[in-house]
Amino acid sequence: VNILGGLGEAFGPRLPSYDDREKDNFPLSQVQFIENVAYSLFKAIGVKIPSLSFLLEQLESNLQKWKEVAENE
């Protein structure tokens, strides 16, 4: 659902849809979500709370696995 109508297209590329599993490639959606949303969040958490930096390492591992799945889909 494009809540901005045609206006959204004027501001740049379409953002990926994370909620439409029937339309989108789910593994690719996971990759996009990690790269566009989760990575920055987990990186910031690791900087502010160094004892949680392992979370970013796990996220990077998950990202690689999802990329492999997406390539084989």
PDB file of N, CA and C in Angstrom:
ATOM      1  N   VAL A   1       0.848  -1.172   0.000  1.00  0.00           N
ATOM      2  CA  VAL A   1       0.000   0.000   0.000  1.00  0.00           C
ATOM      3  C   VAL A   1       0.893   1.233   0.000  1.00  0.00           C
ATOM      4  N   ASN A   2       0.690   2.095  -0.945  1.00  0.00           N
ATOM      5  CA  ASN A   2       1.471   3.320  -1.040  1.00  0.00           C
ATOM      6  C   ASN A   2       0.649   4.450  -0.437  1.00  0.00           C
ATOM      7  N   ILE A   3       0.935   4.788   0.821  1.00  0.00           N
ATOM      8  CA  ILE A   3       0.130   5.793   1.515  1.00  0.00           C
ATOM      9  C   ILE A   3       0.356   7.199   0.989  1.00  0.00           C
ATOM     10  N   LEU A   4       1.448   7.407   0.252  1.00  0.00           N
ATOM     11  CA  LEU A   4       1.716   8.731  -0.279  1.00  0.00           C
ATOM     12  C   LEU A   4       1.186   8.906  -1.700  1.00  0.00           C
ATOM     13  N   GLY A   5       0.636   7.855  -2.272  1.00  0.00           N
ATOM     14  CA  GLY A   5       0.194   7.945  -3.656  1.00  0.00           C
ATOM     15  C   GLY A   5       1.376   8.187  -4.561  1.00  0.00           C
ATOM     16  N   GLY A   6       1.226   8.957  -5.606  1.00  0.00           N
ATOM     17  CA  GLY A   6       2.309   9.266  -6.531  1.00  0.00           C
ATOM     18  C   GLY A   6       3.361  10.169  -5.933  1.00  0.00           C
ATOM     19  N   LEU A   7       3.047  10.840  -4.864  1.00  0.00           N
ATOM     20  CA  LEU A   7       3.984  11.763  -4.229  1.00  0.00           C
ATOM     21  C   LEU A   7       5.236  11.050  -3.755  1.00  0.00           C
ATOM     22  N   GLY A   8       5.087   9.845  -3.239  1.00  0.00           N
ATOM     23  CA  GLY A   8       6.232   9.102  -2.731  1.00  0.00           C
ATOM     24  C   GLY A   8       7.266   8.817  -3.797  1.00  0.00           C
ATOM     25  N   GLU A   9       6.831   8.559  -5.011  1.00  0.00           N
ATOM     26  CA  GLU A   9       7.741   8.255  -6.100  1.00  0.00           C
ATOM     27  C   GLU A   9       8.608   9.452  -6.468  1.00  0.00           C
ATOM     28  N   ALA A  10       8.132  10.647  -6.234  1.00  0.00           N
ATOM     29  CA  ALA A  10       8.889  11.850  -6.558  1.00  0.00           C
ATOM     30  C   ALA A  10      10.098  12.031  -5.651  1.00  0.00           C
ATOM     31  N   PHE A  11      10.104  11.374  -4.507  1.00  0.00           N
ATOM     32  CA  PHE A  11      11.179  11.555  -3.539  1.00  0.00           C
ATOM     33  C   PHE A  11      12.268  10.501  -3.623  1.00  0.00           C
ATOM     34  N   GLY A  12      12.205   9.613  -4.566  1.00  0.00           N
ATOM     35  CA  GLY A  12      13.266   8.634  -4.701  1.00  0.00           C
ATOM     36  C   GLY A  12      12.733   7.240  -4.898  1.00  0.00           C
ATOM     37  N   PRO A  13      13.640   6.257  -4.739  1.00  0.00           N
ATOM     38  CA  PRO A  13      13.247   4.868  -4.997  1.00  0.00           C
ATOM     39  C   PRO A  13      12.201   4.375  -4.012  1.00  0.00           C
ATOM     40  N   ARG A  14      11.425   3.421  -4.473  1.00  0.00           N
ATOM     41  CA  ARG A  14      10.382   2.823  -3.637  1.00  0.00           C
ATOM     42  C   ARG A  14      11.028   2.051  -2.501  1.00  0.00           C
ATOM     43  N   LEU A  15      10.528   2.245  -1.315  1.00  0.00           N
ATOM     44  CA  LEU A  15      11.016   1.481  -0.178  1.00  0.00           C
ATOM     45  C   LEU A  15      10.512   0.052  -0.274  1.00  0.00           C
ATOM     46  N   PRO A  16      11.325  -0.911   0.174  1.00  0.00           N
ATOM     47  CA  PRO A  16      10.864  -2.298   0.107  1.00  0.00           C
ATOM     48  C   PRO A  16       9.673  -2.531   1.023  1.00  0.00           C
ATOM     49  N   SER A  17       8.814  -3.429   0.607  1.00  0.00           N
ATOM     50  CA  SER A  17       7.660  -3.796   1.416  1.00  0.00           C
ATOM     51  C   SER A  17       8.050  -4.973   2.285  1.00  0.00           C
ATOM     52  N   TYR A  18       7.953  -4.814   3.593  1.00  0.00           N
ATOM     53  CA  TYR A  18       8.351  -5.877   4.509  1.00  0.00           C
ATOM     54  C   TYR A  18       7.166  -6.710   4.972  1.00  0.00           C
ATOM     55  N   ASP A  19       5.974  -6.380   4.531  1.00  0.00           N
ATOM     56  CA  ASP A  19       4.798  -7.037   5.094  1.00  0.00           C
ATOM     57  C   ASP A  19       3.984  -7.845   4.078  1.00  0.00           C
ATOM     58  N   ASP A  20       4.459  -7.986   2.860  1.00  0.00           N
ATOM     59  CA  ASP A  20       3.701  -8.701   1.845  1.00  0.00           C
ATOM     60  C   ASP A  20       4.464  -9.951   1.417  1.00  0.00           C
ATOM     61  N   ARG A  21       4.309 -11.027   2.167  1.00  0.00           N
ATOM     62  CA  ARG A  21       5.055 -12.257   1.901  1.00  0.00           C
ATOM     63  C   ARG A  21       4.607 -12.937   0.619  1.00  0.00           C
ATOM     64  N   GLU A  22       3.380 -12.692   0.183  1.00  0.00           N
ATOM     65  CA  GLU A  22       2.902 -13.317  -1.044  1.00  0.00           C
ATOM     66  C   GLU A  22       3.507 -12.650  -2.278  1.00  0.00           C
ATOM     67  N   LYS A  23       3.690 -11.365  -2.228  1.00  0.00           N
ATOM     68  CA  LYS A  23       4.193 -10.620  -3.376  1.00  0.00           C
ATOM     69  C   LYS A  23       5.715 -10.605  -3.415  1.00  0.00           C
ATOM     70  N   ASP A  24       6.334 -10.371  -2.288  1.00  0.00           N
ATOM     71  CA  ASP A  24       7.774 -10.187  -2.234  1.00  0.00           C
ATOM     72  C   ASP A  24       8.516 -11.492  -2.008  1.00  0.00           C
ATOM     73  N   ASN A  25       9.782 -11.462  -2.326  1.00  0.00           N
ATOM     74  CA  ASN A  25      10.692 -12.559  -2.061  1.00  0.00           C
ATOM     75  C   ASN A  25      11.093 -12.444  -0.586  1.00  0.00           C
ATOM     76  N   PHE A  26      10.618 -13.363   0.251  1.00  0.00           N
ATOM     77  CA  PHE A  26      10.842 -13.240   1.697  1.00  0.00           C
ATOM     78  C   PHE A  26      12.319 -13.186   2.069  1.00  0.00           C
ATOM     79  N   PRO A  27      13.189 -14.068   1.530  1.00  0.00           N
ATOM     80  CA  PRO A  27      14.608 -13.963   1.885  1.00  0.00           C
ATOM     81  C   PRO A  27      15.204 -12.609   1.497  1.00  0.00           C
ATOM     82  N   LEU A  28      14.837 -12.092   0.341  1.00  0.00           N
ATOM     83  CA  LEU A  28      15.337 -10.777  -0.066  1.00  0.00           C
ATOM     84  C   LEU A  28      14.799  -9.686   0.852  1.00  0.00           C
ATOM     85  N   SER A  29      13.555  -9.811   1.289  1.00  0.00           N
ATOM     86  CA  SER A  29      12.991  -8.845   2.236  1.00  0.00           C
ATOM     87  C   SER A  29      13.768  -8.857   3.544  1.00  0.00           C
ATOM     88  N   GLN A  30      14.200 -10.046   3.972  1.00  0.00           N
ATOM     89  CA  GLN A  30      15.004 -10.141   5.192  1.00  0.00           C
ATOM     90  C   GLN A  30      16.328  -9.407   5.013  1.00  0.00           C
ATOM     91  N   VAL A  31      16.975  -9.613   3.877  1.00  0.00           N
ATOM     92  CA  VAL A  31      18.242  -8.939   3.586  1.00  0.00           C
ATOM     93  C   VAL A  31      18.037  -7.434   3.604  1.00  0.00           C
ATOM     94  N   GLN A  32      17.006  -6.966   2.931  1.00  0.00           N
ATOM     95  CA  GLN A  32      16.745  -5.523   2.864  1.00  0.00           C
ATOM     96  C   GLN A  32      16.434  -4.947   4.246  1.00  0.00           C
ATOM     97  N   PHE A  33      15.655  -5.671   5.042  1.00  0.00           N
ATOM     98  CA  PHE A  33      15.321  -5.181   6.379  1.00  0.00           C
ATOM     99  C   PHE A  33      16.571  -5.077   7.242  1.00  0.00           C
ATOM    100  N   ILE A  34      17.413  -6.092   7.191  1.00  0.00           N
ATOM    101  CA  ILE A  34      18.636  -6.056   7.995  1.00  0.00           C
ATOM    102  C   ILE A  34      19.523  -4.903   7.544  1.00  0.00           C
ATOM    103  N   GLU A  35      19.710  -4.767   6.234  1.00  0.00           N
ATOM    104  CA  GLU A  35      20.590  -3.719   5.720  1.00  0.00           C
ATOM    105  C   GLU A  35      20.036  -2.316   5.941  1.00  0.00           C
ATOM    106  N   ASN A  36      18.717  -2.137   5.803  1.00  0.00           N
ATOM    107  CA  ASN A  36      18.125  -0.796   5.849  1.00  0.00           C
ATOM    108  C   ASN A  36      17.627  -0.359   7.219  1.00  0.00           C
ATOM    109  N   VAL A  37      17.384  -1.306   8.105  1.00  0.00           N
ATOM    110  CA  VAL A  37      16.808  -0.952   9.402  1.00  0.00           C
ATOM    111  C   VAL A  37      17.650  -1.494  10.560  1.00  0.00           C
ATOM    112  N   ALA A  38      17.765  -2.794  10.617  1.00  0.00           N
ATOM    113  CA  ALA A  38      18.346  -3.438  11.797  1.00  0.00           C
ATOM    114  C   ALA A  38      19.833  -3.153  11.975  1.00  0.00           C
ATOM    115  N   TYR A  39      20.601  -3.120  10.878  1.00  0.00           N
ATOM    116  CA  TYR A  39      22.048  -2.970  11.005  1.00  0.00           C
ATOM    117  C   TYR A  39      22.428  -1.693  11.752  1.00  0.00           C
ATOM    118  N   SER A  40      21.865  -0.576  11.357  1.00  0.00           N
ATOM    119  CA  SER A  40      22.180   0.702  12.020  1.00  0.00           C
ATOM    120  C   SER A  40      21.790   0.681  13.487  1.00  0.00           C
ATOM    121  N   LEU A  41      20.654   0.083  13.776  1.00  0.00           N
ATOM    122  CA  LEU A  41      20.185  -0.003  15.153  1.00  0.00           C
ATOM    123  C   LEU A  41      21.141  -0.835  16.002  1.00  0.00           C
ATOM    124  N   PHE A  42      21.499  -2.018  15.518  1.00  0.00           N
ATOM    125  CA  PHE A  42      22.372  -2.894  16.291  1.00  0.00           C
ATOM    126  C   PHE A  42      23.783  -2.333  16.402  1.00  0.00           C
ATOM    127  N   LYS A  43      24.229  -1.620  15.386  1.00  0.00           N
ATOM    128  CA  LYS A  43      25.543  -0.971  15.445  1.00  0.00           C
ATOM    129  C   LYS A  43      25.549   0.098  16.535  1.00  0.00           C
ATOM    130  N   ALA A  44      24.494   0.897  16.588  1.00  0.00           N
ATOM    131  CA  ALA A  44      24.384   1.944  17.616  1.00  0.00           C
ATOM    132  C   ALA A  44      24.313   1.338  19.017  1.00  0.00           C
ATOM    133  N   ILE A  45      23.592   0.250  19.156  1.00  0.00           N
ATOM    134  CA  ILE A  45      23.505  -0.421  20.454  1.00  0.00           C
ATOM    135  C   ILE A  45      24.884  -0.890  20.888  1.00  0.00           C
ATOM    136  N   GLY A  46      25.640  -1.476  19.960  1.00  0.00           N
ATOM    137  CA  GLY A  46      26.984  -1.955  20.277  1.00  0.00           C
ATOM    138  C   GLY A  46      27.934  -0.850  20.677  1.00  0.00           C
ATOM    139  N   VAL A  47      27.763   0.329  20.092  1.00  0.00           N
ATOM    140  CA  VAL A  47      28.602   1.475  20.455  1.00  0.00           C
ATOM    141  C   VAL A  47      28.248   1.974  21.849  1.00  0.00           C
ATOM    142  N   LYS A  48      26.974   2.092  22.130  1.00  0.00           N
ATOM    143  CA  LYS A  48      26.523   2.606  23.433  1.00  0.00           C
ATOM    144  C   LYS A  48      26.705   1.599  24.557  1.00  0.00           C
ATOM    145  N   ILE A  49      26.526   0.316  24.227  1.00  0.00           N
ATOM    146  CA  ILE A  49      26.633  -0.741  25.245  1.00  0.00           C
ATOM    147  C   ILE A  49      27.569  -1.817  24.685  1.00  0.00           C
ATOM    148  N   PRO A  50      28.885  -1.616  24.868  1.00  0.00           N
ATOM    149  CA  PRO A  50      29.857  -2.535  24.259  1.00  0.00           C
ATOM    150  C   PRO A  50      29.643  -4.015  24.600  1.00  0.00           C
ATOM    151  N   SER A  51      29.085  -4.303  25.749  1.00  0.00           N
ATOM    152  CA  SER A  51      28.855  -5.705  26.106  1.00  0.00           C
ATOM    153  C   SER A  51      27.815  -6.371  25.201  1.00  0.00           C
ATOM    154  N   LEU A  52      27.085  -5.570  24.437  1.00  0.00           N
ATOM    155  CA  LEU A  52      26.085  -6.116  23.516  1.00  0.00           C
ATOM    156  C   LEU A  52      26.565  -6.109  22.056  1.00  0.00           C
ATOM    157  N   SER A  53      27.840  -5.838  21.840  1.00  0.00           N
ATOM    158  CA  SER A  53      28.359  -5.795  20.467  1.00  0.00           C
ATOM    159  C   SER A  53      28.240  -7.146  19.769  1.00  0.00           C
ATOM    160  N   PHE A  54      28.136  -8.224  20.548  1.00  0.00           N
ATOM    161  CA  PHE A  54      27.960  -9.546  19.940  1.00  0.00           C
ATOM    162  C   PHE A  54      26.659  -9.619  19.131  1.00  0.00           C
ATOM    163  N   LEU A  55      25.695  -8.775  19.452  1.00  0.00           N
ATOM    164  CA  LEU A  55      24.437  -8.773  18.709  1.00  0.00           C
ATOM    165  C   LEU A  55      24.661  -8.385  17.248  1.00  0.00           C
ATOM    166  N   LEU A  56      25.542  -7.412  17.017  1.00  0.00           N
ATOM    167  CA  LEU A  56      25.854  -7.003  15.644  1.00  0.00           C
ATOM    168  C   LEU A  56      26.560  -8.134  14.910  1.00  0.00           C
ATOM    169  N   GLU A  57      27.447  -8.820  15.598  1.00  0.00           N
ATOM    170  CA  GLU A  57      28.137  -9.957  14.975  1.00  0.00           C
ATOM    171  C   GLU A  57      27.134 -11.032  14.567  1.00  0.00           C
ATOM    172  N   GLN A  58      26.162 -11.313  15.421  1.00  0.00           N
ATOM    173  CA  GLN A  58      25.147 -12.309  15.095  1.00  0.00           C
ATOM    174  C   GLN A  58      24.279 -11.838  13.934  1.00  0.00           C
ATOM    175  N   LEU A  59      23.945 -10.551  13.931  1.00  0.00           N
ATOM    176  CA  LEU A  59      23.152  -9.992  12.840  1.00  0.00           C
ATOM    177  C   LEU A  59      23.896 -10.117  11.512  1.00  0.00           C
ATOM    178  N   GLU A  60      25.206  -9.847  11.525  1.00  0.00           N
ATOM    179  CA  GLU A  60      26.005  -9.979  10.306  1.00  0.00           C
ATOM    180  C   GLU A  60      26.008 -11.428   9.816  1.00  0.00           C
ATOM    181  N   SER A  61      26.086 -12.375  10.744  1.00  0.00           N
ATOM    182  CA  SER A  61      26.027 -13.790  10.388  1.00  0.00           C
ATOM    183  C   SER A  61      24.664 -14.125   9.765  1.00  0.00           C
ATOM    184  N   ASN A  62      23.600 -13.628  10.371  1.00  0.00           N
ATOM    185  CA  ASN A  62      22.249 -13.849   9.838  1.00  0.00           C
ATOM    186  C   ASN A  62      22.107 -13.236   8.448  1.00  0.00           C
ATOM    187  N   LEU A  63      22.666 -12.052   8.278  1.00  0.00           N
ATOM    188  CA  LEU A  63      22.601 -11.378   6.979  1.00  0.00           C
ATOM    189  C   LEU A  63      23.246 -12.240   5.896  1.00  0.00           C
ATOM    190  N   GLN A  64      24.412 -12.793   6.179  1.00  0.00           N
ATOM    191  CA  GLN A  64      25.094 -13.636   5.197  1.00  0.00           C
ATOM    192  C   GLN A  64      24.253 -14.864   4.847  1.00  0.00           C
ATOM    193  N   LYS A  65      23.632 -15.465   5.860  1.00  0.00           N
ATOM    194  CA  LYS A  65      22.793 -16.639   5.609  1.00  0.00           C
ATOM    195  C   LYS A  65      21.581 -16.279   4.743  1.00  0.00           C
ATOM    196  N   TRP A  66      20.937 -15.146   5.036  1.00  0.00           N
ATOM    197  CA  TRP A  66      19.781 -14.722   4.241  1.00  0.00           C
ATOM    198  C   TRP A  66      20.191 -14.387   2.814  1.00  0.00           C
ATOM    199  N   LYS A  67      21.395 -13.801   2.639  1.00  0.00           N
ATOM    200  CA  LYS A  67      21.882 -13.509   1.282  1.00  0.00           C
ATOM    201  C   LYS A  67      22.052 -14.798   0.494  1.00  0.00           C
ATOM    202  N   GLU A  68      22.591 -15.826   1.134  1.00  0.00           N
ATOM    203  CA  GLU A  68      22.757 -17.116   0.474  1.00  0.00           C
ATOM    204  C   GLU A  68      21.400 -17.700   0.068  1.00  0.00           C
ATOM    205  N   VAL A  69      20.446 -17.629   0.977  1.00  0.00           N
ATOM    206  CA  VAL A  69      19.103 -18.149   0.677  1.00  0.00           C
ATOM    207  C   VAL A  69      18.482 -17.354  -0.472  1.00  0.00           C
ATOM    208  N   ALA A  70      18.625 -16.039  -0.440  1.00  0.00           N
ATOM    209  CA  ALA A  70      18.049 -15.183  -1.477  1.00  0.00           C
ATOM    210  C   ALA A  70      18.663 -15.475  -2.840  1.00  0.00           C
ATOM    211  N   GLU A  71      19.963 -15.742  -2.876  1.00  0.00           N
ATOM    212  CA  GLU A  71      20.633 -16.040  -4.145  1.00  0.00           C
ATOM    213  C   GLU A  71      20.141 -17.357  -4.737  1.00  0.00           C
ATOM    214  N   ASN A  72      19.782 -18.291  -3.892  1.00  0.00           N
ATOM    215  CA  ASN A  72      19.346 -19.605  -4.349  1.00  0.00           C
ATOM    216  C   ASN A  72      17.848 -19.691  -4.589  1.00  0.00           C
ATOM    217  N   GLU A  73      17.137 -18.640  -4.323  1.00  0.00           N
ATOM    218  CA  GLU A  73      15.678 -18.627  -4.456  1.00  0.00           C
ATOM    219  C   GLU A  73      15.272 -18.456  -5.912  1.00  0.00           C
TER     220      GLU A  73
END
